[in-house]
Short mmCIF file of C-alpha atoms in Angstrom, two decimals:
data_model
loop_
_atom_site.label_atom_id
_atom_site.label_comp_id
_atom_site.label_asym_id
_atom_site.label_seq_id
_atom_site.Cartn_x
_atom_site.Cartn_y
_atom_site.Cartn_z
CA MET A 1 189.65 -42.79 -58.89
CA LYS A 2 190.85 -39.68 -60.70
CA THR A 3 192.52 -37.13 -58.50
CA ASN A 4 193.28 -34.57 -61.11
CA PHE A 5 192.08 -31.24 -59.77
CA ILE A 6 192.96 -28.59 -62.28
CA HIS A 7 192.65 -24.89 -62.05
CA THR A 8 190.22 -23.30 -64.40
CA TYR A 9 189.11 -19.88 -65.54
CA VAL A 10 185.70 -18.53 -64.65
CA SER A 11 183.64 -16.10 -66.70
CA VAL A 12 180.19 -14.57 -66.63
CA ASP A 13 177.81 -14.32 -69.61
CA CYS A 14 174.69 -12.20 -69.74
CA VAL A 15 171.44 -12.91 -71.58
CA VAL A 16 169.81 -9.47 -71.84
CA PHE A 17 166.19 -9.62 -73.01
CA GLY A 18 164.42 -6.79 -74.82
CA PHE A 19 160.92 -6.56 -76.33
CA ASP A 20 160.21 -4.55 -79.49
CA ASP A 21 156.37 -4.63 -79.37
CA ASP A 22 156.34 -7.77 -81.41
CA GLN A 23 158.96 -10.25 -80.24
CA LEU A 24 161.66 -10.98 -77.71
CA ASN A 25 165.17 -9.94 -78.61
CA ILE A 26 168.55 -10.65 -77.08
CA LEU A 27 171.43 -8.21 -76.90
CA LEU A 28 174.47 -9.65 -78.68
CA VAL A 29 177.97 -8.33 -79.19
CA GLN A 30 180.27 -8.74 -82.15
CA ARG A 31 183.59 -10.32 -81.34
CA ASP A 32 186.70 -9.64 -83.28
CA VAL A 33 187.92 -12.79 -85.03
CA ASP A 34 190.21 -13.40 -87.96
CA LYS A 35 187.52 -14.49 -90.35
CA THR A 36 186.88 -12.19 -93.27
CA GLY A 37 183.34 -11.10 -93.79
CA VAL A 38 181.97 -13.29 -91.04
CA LYS A 39 179.88 -11.59 -88.37
CA ASP A 40 180.61 -13.41 -85.16
CA LEU A 41 177.97 -12.63 -82.59
CA LYS A 42 177.99 -13.84 -79.01
CA LEU A 43 176.55 -13.12 -75.58
CA PRO A 44 178.28 -10.28 -73.73
CA GLY A 45 180.60 -11.61 -71.06
CA SER A 46 184.00 -11.44 -69.40
CA LEU A 47 186.45 -13.44 -67.38
CA ILE A 48 186.14 -12.49 -63.72
CA TYR A 49 188.91 -10.43 -62.15
CA ASN A 50 191.16 -11.59 -59.36
CA GLU A 51 189.29 -9.84 -56.56
CA GLU A 52 185.84 -9.93 -58.08
CA ASP A 53 182.70 -11.88 -57.15
CA VAL A 54 180.68 -13.27 -60.08
CA ASP A 55 177.71 -10.95 -59.42
CA ASP A 56 180.05 -7.96 -59.53
CA ALA A 57 181.57 -9.21 -62.79
CA ALA A 58 178.10 -9.48 -64.38
CA ASN A 59 177.23 -5.97 -63.22
CA ARG A 60 180.50 -4.70 -64.67
CA VAL A 61 179.87 -6.36 -68.06
CA LEU A 62 176.39 -4.85 -68.28
CA PHE A 63 177.53 -1.42 -67.17
CA GLU A 64 180.35 -1.36 -69.75
CA LEU A 65 177.89 -2.46 -72.40
CA THR A 66 174.96 -0.17 -71.65
CA GLY A 67 176.09 2.62 -69.35
CA ILE A 68 173.29 1.60 -66.98
CA LYS A 69 174.25 1.14 -63.35
CA LYS A 70 172.59 -1.67 -61.39
CA MET A 71 170.47 -3.32 -64.06
CA THR A 72 168.08 -5.95 -62.72
CA LEU A 73 170.10 -9.11 -62.84
CA ARG A 74 169.53 -12.74 -61.93
CA GLN A 75 172.15 -15.45 -61.80
CA PHE A 76 170.62 -18.60 -63.22
CA ARG A 77 173.14 -21.32 -63.94
CA CYS A 78 176.75 -22.36 -64.11
CA PHE A 79 177.72 -23.97 -67.43
CA ALA A 80 180.77 -26.18 -67.03
CA SER A 81 180.90 -28.82 -69.73
CA PRO A 82 184.61 -29.76 -70.05
CA ASP A 83 184.57 -29.19 -73.83
CA ARG A 84 182.60 -25.94 -73.93
CA ALA A 85 185.66 -23.91 -74.96
CA SER A 86 187.38 -26.50 -77.14
CA ASP A 87 186.47 -25.15 -80.58
CA PRO A 88 189.71 -23.90 -82.26
CA ASP A 89 188.15 -20.54 -83.21
CA ASP A 90 186.99 -20.00 -79.64
CA MET A 91 190.40 -20.96 -78.22
CA LYS A 92 192.09 -18.57 -80.64
CA TRP A 93 189.78 -15.77 -79.60
CA LEU A 94 190.36 -16.45 -75.88
CA ASP A 95 194.13 -16.31 -76.50
CA LYS A 96 193.78 -12.92 -78.12
CA ALA A 97 191.11 -11.38 -75.89
CA TYR A 98 192.53 -12.60 -72.57
CA GLN A 99 195.62 -14.74 -72.36
CA PRO A 100 197.05 -17.96 -73.77
CA ASN A 101 196.40 -21.46 -72.49
CA ILE A 102 192.93 -21.06 -71.12
CA ASN A 103 192.30 -24.77 -71.30
CA ARG A 104 189.20 -24.89 -69.15
CA LEU A 105 186.59 -22.17 -68.93
CA ILE A 106 183.47 -22.33 -66.78
CA THR A 107 180.81 -19.67 -67.09
CA VAL A 108 178.11 -18.37 -64.77
CA ALA A 109 175.08 -17.18 -66.74
CA TYR A 110 172.85 -14.22 -65.86
CA LEU A 111 169.49 -12.95 -67.02
CA SER A 112 168.77 -9.27 -67.44
CA LEU A 113 166.13 -7.04 -69.00
CA CYS A 114 166.39 -3.80 -70.95
CA LYS A 115 164.08 -1.63 -73.01
CA VAL A 116 165.13 -2.01 -76.67
CA ASP A 117 164.68 1.69 -77.49
CA ARG A 118 167.01 2.77 -74.69
CA LYS A 119 170.15 4.50 -75.94
CA LEU A 120 173.11 2.37 -74.92
CA ASN A 121 176.42 3.88 -73.96
CA ASN A 122 178.83 1.11 -74.91
CA ILE A 123 182.35 1.46 -73.50
CA SER A 124 183.10 -2.27 -73.51
CA LYS A 125 185.78 -4.07 -75.50
CA TYR A 126 183.09 -5.10 -77.98
CA LYS A 127 182.84 -2.60 -80.80
CA GLN A 128 179.29 -3.36 -81.81
CA THR A 129 176.12 -4.47 -80.10
CA GLU A 130 172.85 -5.50 -81.68
CA TRP A 131 169.40 -6.70 -80.69
CA CYS A 132 168.68 -10.03 -82.30
CA PRO A 133 165.18 -11.61 -82.43
CA ILE A 134 165.10 -14.77 -80.37
CA ASP A 135 163.82 -16.91 -83.25
CA ARG A 136 166.56 -15.76 -85.61
CA LEU A 137 169.66 -16.17 -83.46
CA PRO A 138 172.84 -17.05 -85.33
CA GLN A 139 175.07 -20.00 -84.45
CA MET A 140 177.09 -18.51 -81.58
CA PRO A 141 180.48 -19.47 -80.10
CA PHE A 142 180.99 -21.64 -77.02
CA ASP A 143 177.65 -22.96 -75.68
CA HIS A 144 175.91 -19.59 -76.01
CA ASN A 145 172.97 -21.00 -77.98
CA GLN A 146 172.40 -23.54 -75.22
CA ILE A 147 172.63 -20.80 -72.57
CA VAL A 148 169.93 -18.76 -74.38
CA LYS A 149 167.70 -21.82 -74.69
CA LYS A 150 167.94 -22.47 -70.96
CA SER A 151 167.38 -18.76 -70.20
CA LEU A 152 163.90 -18.93 -71.74
CA THR A 153 162.77 -21.42 -69.09
CA GLU A 154 164.43 -19.26 -66.46
CA ILE A 155 162.79 -16.00 -67.46
CA ARG A 156 159.37 -17.69 -67.08
CA ALA A 157 160.25 -18.97 -63.60
CA TRP A 158 161.54 -15.50 -62.69
CA ILE A 159 158.33 -13.78 -63.83
CA GLU A 160 156.12 -16.28 -62.02
CA ARG A 161 157.88 -15.54 -58.74
CA ASN A 162 158.31 -11.85 -59.38
CA PRO A 163 155.77 -10.47 -61.90
CA ALA A 164 157.25 -6.96 -61.59
CA VAL A 165 160.17 -7.83 -63.85
CA VAL A 166 157.87 -7.99 -66.90
CA PHE A 167 157.40 -4.23 -66.76
CA GLU A 168 161.10 -3.60 -67.24
CA LEU A 169 160.57 -4.73 -70.81
CA LEU A 170 157.76 -2.22 -71.51
CA PRO A 171 157.62 1.57 -71.87
CA HIS A 172 156.48 3.49 -68.78
CA LYS A 173 152.99 3.75 -70.28
CA PHE A 174 151.74 0.80 -72.25
CA THR A 175 148.52 -0.65 -73.62
CA ILE A 176 147.02 -3.98 -72.54
CA SER A 177 147.63 -5.14 -76.09
CA GLN A 178 151.37 -4.54 -75.63
CA LEU A 179 151.39 -6.42 -72.32
CA HIS A 180 149.46 -9.26 -73.96
CA LYS A 181 151.93 -9.50 -76.85
CA LEU A 182 154.81 -9.55 -74.37
CA TYR A 183 153.33 -12.46 -72.41
CA GLU A 184 152.69 -14.30 -75.70
CA ALA A 185 156.33 -13.72 -76.69
CA ILE A 186 157.69 -14.92 -73.34
CA TYR A 187 155.54 -18.06 -73.30
CA ASN A 188 155.82 -18.54 -77.07
CA LYS A 189 152.11 -19.31 -77.43
CA ASN A 190 148.78 -17.66 -78.15
CA ILE A 191 147.02 -16.41 -75.03
CA ASP A 192 143.26 -15.79 -75.23
CA ILE A 193 142.80 -12.01 -75.02
CA ARG A 194 139.59 -12.15 -72.97
CA ASN A 195 141.15 -14.39 -70.33
CA PHE A 196 144.17 -12.11 -70.39
CA HIS A 197 142.00 -9.07 -69.64
CA LYS A 198 140.54 -10.97 -66.66
CA LYS A 199 144.03 -11.81 -65.45
CA VAL A 200 145.16 -8.19 -65.71
CA ALA A 201 142.07 -7.06 -63.78
CA THR A 202 143.39 -9.08 -60.81
CA MET A 203 146.75 -7.27 -60.98
CA SER A 204 146.05 -4.29 -58.74
CA TYR A 205 149.45 -2.85 -59.65
CA VAL A 206 148.55 -2.45 -63.35
CA GLN A 207 146.70 0.86 -63.27
CA PRO A 208 144.85 2.79 -66.01
CA LEU A 209 146.03 6.28 -66.89
CA ASP A 210 143.85 9.21 -68.00
CA GLU A 211 145.44 9.00 -71.40
CA LYS A 212 144.83 7.19 -74.66
CA GLN A 213 146.87 6.47 -77.76
CA LYS A 214 147.03 9.30 -80.31
CA ASP A 215 147.29 9.23 -84.08
CA VAL A 216 146.40 5.58 -84.46
CA SER A 217 144.26 4.21 -87.29
CA HIS A 218 142.34 1.83 -85.00
CA ARG A 219 140.31 2.74 -81.92
CA ALA A 220 142.69 4.47 -79.49
CA ALA A 221 143.53 2.23 -76.55
CA ARG A 222 143.98 3.38 -72.98
CA TYR A 223 147.45 3.55 -71.49
CA PHE A 224 148.33 1.75 -68.28
CA LYS A 225 151.25 1.99 -65.88
CA PHE A 226 152.97 -0.37 -63.47
CA ASP A 227 152.55 0.96 -59.93
CA LYS A 228 155.55 -0.17 -57.93
CA LYS A 229 154.14 0.97 -54.57
CA SER A 230 150.95 -1.11 -54.99
CA TYR A 231 153.08 -4.05 -56.06
CA ASN A 232 155.35 -3.82 -53.03
CA ARG A 233 152.38 -3.47 -50.67
CA LEU A 234 150.80 -6.59 -52.20
CA LYS A 235 154.08 -8.50 -51.98
CA THR A 236 154.58 -7.61 -48.32
CA SER A 237 151.05 -8.70 -47.44
CA MET A 238 151.48 -12.14 -49.05
CA MET Y 1 191.11 -0.96 -65.33
CA LYS Y 2 192.30 -4.18 -63.73
CA THR Y 3 193.29 -6.88 -66.19
CA ASN Y 4 194.25 -9.54 -63.75
CA PHE Y 5 192.53 -12.74 -64.81
CA ILE Y 6 193.60 -15.48 -62.49
CA HIS Y 7 192.87 -19.13 -62.61
CA THR Y 8 190.79 -20.49 -59.83
CA TYR Y 9 189.57 -23.79 -58.48
CA VAL Y 10 185.94 -24.80 -58.72
CA SER Y 11 184.07 -27.03 -56.30
CA VAL Y 12 180.53 -28.21 -55.71
CA ASP Y 13 178.74 -28.25 -52.35
CA CYS Y 14 175.48 -30.04 -51.62
CA VAL Y 15 172.72 -29.03 -49.22
CA VAL Y 16 170.83 -32.29 -48.64
CA PHE Y 17 167.52 -31.80 -46.83
CA GLY Y 18 165.85 -34.46 -44.71
CA PHE Y 19 162.67 -34.34 -42.59
CA ASP Y 20 162.35 -36.30 -39.32
CA ASP Y 21 158.59 -35.84 -38.74
CA ASP Y 22 159.26 -32.73 -36.78
CA GLN Y 23 161.83 -30.49 -38.41
CA LEU Y 24 164.09 -30.02 -41.40
CA ASN Y 25 167.60 -31.42 -41.14
CA ILE Y 26 170.68 -31.05 -43.27
CA LEU Y 27 173.22 -33.77 -43.96
CA LEU Y 28 176.66 -32.65 -42.78
CA VAL Y 29 180.06 -34.32 -42.90
CA GLN Y 30 182.88 -34.16 -40.41
CA ARG Y 31 186.15 -32.92 -41.83
CA ASP Y 32 189.48 -33.92 -40.51
CA VAL Y 33 191.31 -30.92 -39.04
CA ASP Y 34 194.17 -30.55 -36.60
CA LYS Y 35 192.08 -29.21 -33.77
CA THR Y 36 191.80 -31.47 -30.77
CA GLY Y 37 188.32 -32.23 -29.58
CA VAL Y 38 186.67 -29.89 -32.04
CA LYS Y 39 183.98 -31.33 -34.26
CA ASP Y 40 184.25 -29.56 -37.56
CA LEU Y 41 181.11 -30.08 -39.60
CA LYS Y 42 180.60 -28.84 -43.14
CA LEU Y 43 178.47 -29.38 -46.23
CA PRO Y 44 179.55 -32.36 -48.33
CA GLY Y 45 181.47 -31.24 -51.41
CA SER Y 46 184.45 -31.72 -53.67
CA LEU Y 47 186.67 -29.94 -56.12
CA ILE Y 48 185.61 -30.84 -59.66
CA TYR Y 49 187.80 -33.15 -61.69
CA ASN Y 50 189.59 -32.21 -64.84
CA GLU Y 51 187.08 -33.70 -67.25
CA GLU Y 52 184.00 -33.31 -65.11
CA ASP Y 53 180.96 -31.06 -65.47
CA VAL Y 54 179.68 -29.49 -62.23
CA ASP Y 55 176.41 -31.48 -62.30
CA ASP Y 56 178.43 -34.70 -62.60
CA ALA Y 57 180.62 -33.64 -59.68
CA ALA Y 58 177.57 -33.05 -57.49
CA ASN Y 59 176.15 -36.45 -58.45
CA ARG Y 60 179.49 -38.04 -57.60
CA VAL Y 61 179.65 -36.37 -54.17
CA LEU Y 62 176.16 -37.52 -53.30
CA PHE Y 63 176.72 -41.04 -54.58
CA GLU Y 64 179.95 -41.40 -52.56
CA LEU Y 65 178.15 -40.09 -49.52
CA THR Y 66 174.91 -42.06 -49.68
CA GLY Y 67 175.33 -44.93 -52.14
CA ILE Y 68 172.24 -43.60 -53.95
CA LYS Y 69 172.54 -43.21 -57.71
CA LYS Y 70 170.84 -40.24 -59.35
CA MET Y 71 169.43 -38.39 -56.36
CA THR Y 72 167.11 -35.53 -57.25
CA LEU Y 73 169.42 -32.59 -57.52
CA ARG Y 74 169.05 -28.92 -58.35
CA GLN Y 75 171.87 -26.48 -58.98
CA PHE Y 76 170.95 -23.21 -57.32
CA ARG Y 77 173.80 -20.77 -57.10
CA CYS Y 78 177.47 -20.09 -57.62
CA PHE Y 79 179.21 -18.62 -54.54
CA ALA Y 80 182.32 -16.72 -55.53
CA SER Y 81 183.23 -14.14 -52.92
CA PRO Y 82 187.01 -13.56 -53.30
CA ASP Y 83 187.60 -14.18 -49.58
CA ARG Y 84 185.37 -17.22 -49.07
CA ALA Y 85 188.36 -19.54 -48.62
CA SER Y 86 190.71 -17.17 -46.82
CA ASP Y 87 190.32 -18.46 -43.25
CA PRO Y 88 193.65 -20.04 -42.20
CA ASP Y 89 191.96 -23.24 -40.94
CA ASP Y 90 190.13 -23.62 -44.23
CA MET Y 91 193.29 -22.99 -46.26
CA LYS Y 92 195.16 -25.57 -44.18
CA TRP Y 93 192.42 -28.11 -44.75
CA LEU Y 94 192.38 -27.45 -48.52
CA ASP Y 95 196.16 -27.98 -48.60
CA LYS Y 96 195.79 -31.34 -46.92
CA ALA Y 97 192.61 -32.57 -48.60
CA TYR Y 98 193.52 -31.47 -52.13
CA GLN Y 99 196.72 -29.63 -52.94
CA PRO Y 100 198.68 -26.59 -51.83
CA ASN Y 101 198.16 -23.03 -53.00
CA ILE Y 102 194.46 -23.07 -53.71
CA ASN Y 103 194.25 -19.32 -53.47
CA ARG Y 104 190.84 -18.87 -54.99
CA LEU Y 105 187.97 -21.30 -54.70
CA ILE Y 106 184.54 -20.82 -56.23
CA THR Y 107 181.73 -23.20 -55.44
CA VAL Y 108 178.53 -24.20 -57.19
CA ALA Y 109 175.81 -25.10 -54.68
CA TYR Y 110 173.19 -27.81 -55.11
CA LEU Y 111 169.98 -28.75 -53.34
CA SER Y 112 168.97 -32.34 -52.77
CA LEU Y 113 166.47 -34.33 -50.73
CA CYS Y 114 166.75 -37.59 -48.84
CA LYS Y 115 164.65 -39.55 -46.37
CA VAL Y 116 166.40 -39.31 -42.97
CA ASP Y 117 165.75 -42.95 -42.07
CA ARG Y 118 167.39 -44.23 -45.23
CA LYS Y 119 170.53 -46.26 -44.58
CA LEU Y 120 173.45 -44.42 -46.12
CA ASN Y 121 176.35 -46.25 -47.66
CA ASN Y 122 179.16 -43.74 -47.20
CA ILE Y 123 182.31 -44.44 -49.24
CA SER Y 124 183.42 -40.81 -49.39
CA LYS Y 125 186.58 -39.29 -47.95
CA TYR Y 126 184.51 -38.02 -45.03
CA LYS Y 127 184.53 -40.52 -42.18
CA GLN Y 128 181.34 -39.43 -40.55
CA THR Y 129 178.01 -38.00 -41.65
CA GLU Y 130 175.21 -36.66 -39.51
CA TRP Y 131 171.79 -35.10 -39.85
CA CYS Y 132 171.70 -31.73 -38.16
CA PRO Y 133 168.46 -29.79 -37.40
CA ILE Y 134 168.33 -26.61 -39.44
CA ASP Y 135 167.84 -24.39 -36.40
CA ARG Y 136 170.83 -25.86 -34.58
CA LEU Y 137 173.51 -25.74 -37.25
CA PRO Y 138 177.05 -25.20 -35.99
CA GLN Y 139 179.35 -22.48 -37.31
CA MET Y 140 180.67 -24.12 -40.48
CA PRO Y 141 183.79 -23.50 -42.56
CA PHE Y 142 183.94 -21.35 -45.70
CA ASP Y 143 180.57 -19.70 -46.43
CA HIS Y 144 178.60 -22.88 -45.75
CA ASN Y 145 176.21 -21.19 -43.28
CA GLN Y 146 175.39 -18.59 -45.91
CA ILE Y 147 174.85 -21.31 -48.52
CA VAL Y 148 172.35 -23.09 -46.24
CA LYS Y 149 170.54 -19.82 -45.55
CA LYS Y 150 170.15 -19.17 -49.27
CA SER Y 151 169.09 -22.78 -49.88
CA LEU Y 152 165.99 -22.29 -47.72
CA THR Y 153 164.64 -19.68 -50.14
CA GLU Y 154 165.56 -21.95 -53.01
CA ILE Y 155 163.81 -25.05 -51.70
CA ARG Y 156 160.57 -23.03 -51.48
CA ALA Y 157 160.92 -21.81 -55.05
CA TRP Y 158 161.67 -25.37 -56.16
CA ILE Y 159 158.57 -26.77 -54.46
CA GLU Y 160 156.33 -24.05 -55.84
CA ARG Y 161 157.37 -24.91 -59.39
CA ASN Y 162 157.54 -28.64 -58.80
CA PRO Y 163 155.38 -29.79 -55.84
CA ALA Y 164 156.42 -33.43 -56.40
CA VAL Y 165 159.79 -32.87 -54.72
CA VAL Y 166 158.10 -32.52 -51.30
CA PHE Y 167 157.23 -36.21 -51.32
CA GLU Y 168 160.88 -37.22 -51.53
CA LEU Y 169 161.12 -36.08 -47.91
CA LEU Y 170 158.25 -38.28 -46.71
CA PRO Y 171 157.81 -42.06 -46.30
CA HIS Y 172 155.94 -43.81 -49.13
CA LYS Y 173 152.78 -43.74 -47.01
CA PHE Y 174 152.19 -40.69 -44.87
CA THR Y 175 149.42 -38.94 -42.95
CA ILE Y 176 148.11 -35.46 -43.77
CA SER Y 177 149.47 -34.41 -40.40
CA GLN Y 178 152.99 -35.39 -41.51
CA LEU Y 179 152.59 -33.48 -44.79
CA HIS Y 180 151.28 -30.47 -42.85
CA LYS Y 181 154.26 -30.52 -40.47
CA LEU Y 182 156.63 -30.74 -43.43
CA TYR Y 183 155.10 -27.66 -45.09
CA GLU Y 184 155.27 -25.82 -41.75
CA ALA Y 185 158.95 -26.76 -41.45
CA ILE Y 186 159.80 -25.68 -44.99
CA TYR Y 187 158.01 -22.34 -44.66
CA ASN Y 188 159.01 -21.92 -41.02
CA LYS Y 189 155.52 -20.78 -39.97
CA ASN Y 190 152.23 -22.11 -38.66
CA ILE Y 191 149.82 -23.14 -41.40
CA ASP Y 192 146.11 -23.38 -40.52
CA ILE Y 193 145.24 -27.10 -40.63
CA ARG Y 194 141.74 -26.59 -42.05
CA ASN Y 195 143.03 -24.49 -44.94
CA PHE Y 196 145.74 -27.07 -45.43
CA HIS Y 197 143.17 -29.88 -45.75
CA LYS Y 198 141.39 -27.79 -48.42
CA LYS Y 199 144.67 -27.31 -50.25
CA VAL Y 200 145.47 -31.02 -50.16
CA ALA Y 201 141.97 -31.81 -51.48
CA THR Y 202 142.92 -29.92 -54.66
CA MET Y 203 146.08 -32.02 -55.10
CA SER Y 204 144.67 -34.92 -57.15
CA TYR Y 205 148.03 -36.68 -56.86
CA VAL Y 206 147.78 -37.03 -53.05
CA GLN Y 207 145.62 -40.15 -52.79
CA PRO Y 208 144.13 -41.89 -49.74
CA LEU Y 209 145.08 -45.52 -49.06
CA ASP Y 210 142.85 -48.23 -47.56
CA GLU Y 211 145.05 -48.21 -44.52
CA LYS Y 212 145.24 -46.38 -41.21
CA GLN Y 213 147.87 -45.91 -38.54
CA LYS Y 214 148.21 -48.76 -36.03
CA ASP Y 215 149.19 -48.77 -32.38
CA VAL Y 216 148.73 -45.04 -31.88
CA SER Y 217 147.29 -43.51 -28.71
CA HIS Y 218 145.25 -40.91 -30.61
CA ARG Y 219 142.59 -41.59 -33.29
CA ALA Y 220 144.30 -43.52 -36.10
CA ALA Y 221 144.79 -41.33 -39.15
CA ARG Y 222 144.48 -42.48 -42.73
CA TYR Y 223 147.59 -42.98 -44.82
CA PHE Y 224 148.04 -41.25 -48.15
CA LYS Y 225 150.44 -41.74 -51.03
CA PHE Y 226 151.92 -39.54 -53.72
CA ASP Y 227 150.72 -40.80 -57.11
CA LYS Y 228 153.41 -39.97 -59.64
CA LYS Y 229 151.30 -40.90 -62.67
CA SER Y 230 148.48 -38.52 -61.69
CA TYR Y 231 151.04 -35.83 -61.05
CA ASN Y 232 152.70 -36.25 -64.43
CA ARG Y 233 149.33 -36.26 -66.23
CA LEU Y 234 148.38 -33.03 -64.47
CA LYS Y 235 151.73 -31.46 -65.28
CA THR Y 236 151.50 -32.35 -68.97
CA SER Y 237 147.99 -30.91 -69.21
CA MET Y 238 149.01 -27.56 -67.75
#
């Protein structure tokens, strides 16, 4: 029996989803590596501090990245494969960004949601951030591609238990067509629009506004809003 | 800004649920501490090995504890409060059970399910195991009481997404009354039996057997079984 209990370093990584009216995007950061002309994008993250819980570390990372305090956040999985930080480029970057000899790094992954048109106030160590469409993600360092893949299952489970989170991806007023496209993007499949209208009709917290689209070439659609009070009442009564 | 990135130790802890026809129980182990006459029960767990992923560590803990290979297992949360291992008794035990100077310990918690009447083949470092009713849990070391509390929300979410797991808590043949009591125990509330019968009628994978209870003082109830094939067909078609 092995009795080799080593110390390890623990980080958090955040998968921040955004929706641009057409597809799901993920917020990536550019890390500084010694490769000329190579854009090296990754999930935003950080090693946890000495006196810091993992949830606090994830909140800190998102605040430094966006300027938004208390973003909706959900821890979803710890990734701890022994070789997840064994790529020489990744080890070199860890040396430079944190400290030398980080021979084992375990990460706790979080889901979050953000409107893509929101102005971000980035004060993090990452110089550049960008929204990247989920179906055109680059090859990322560590196991970040695997983390994103897993996060897609998780965001569905999250929405099924807590449908309110969907509306954090939409503008305050939205059309049913936008909501429909968002559900299609999250489930990555076509959803019959008539059945979808029936489904929305059962959501008492999706409420029509006295306002329609303006300056559109097609027939102007009505705007709707998410009514948090109705939602909370419904949730309490269940 | 703090830049103190320390190394830490990582463990796994397992909340194993069992159902004894009346209430939910959790499998606890007795740890060896220098307190005379004090029973010190905790969740089964272990520090992870050098070359071990957290899922593998949880499988190892459960195998050593029960002799069962590949128990159904679900990672549910990382607990990382900076002071979770700061109690002097807990620090003393860590020194003895593992190695000195474990100043920060983060744990990844797992859910599992086991039939309470199953004979366990315990080859773990813990001498004694016992099933403890969920409403009579002792004060446990570290944050184990908090982990159990959180696990109750998690087992509900797990069952809602994957109803098959419920049947791992029941004998191979069971009555609707047993299934009803199990749901009441999991949700910790009374569930109307007539509505419950209607609900079960919609579960095509809960199938009646040509067999009834014997030697019972009340009217003998029919036995049912969980049909995995029907369940999987239904799941694939959804």
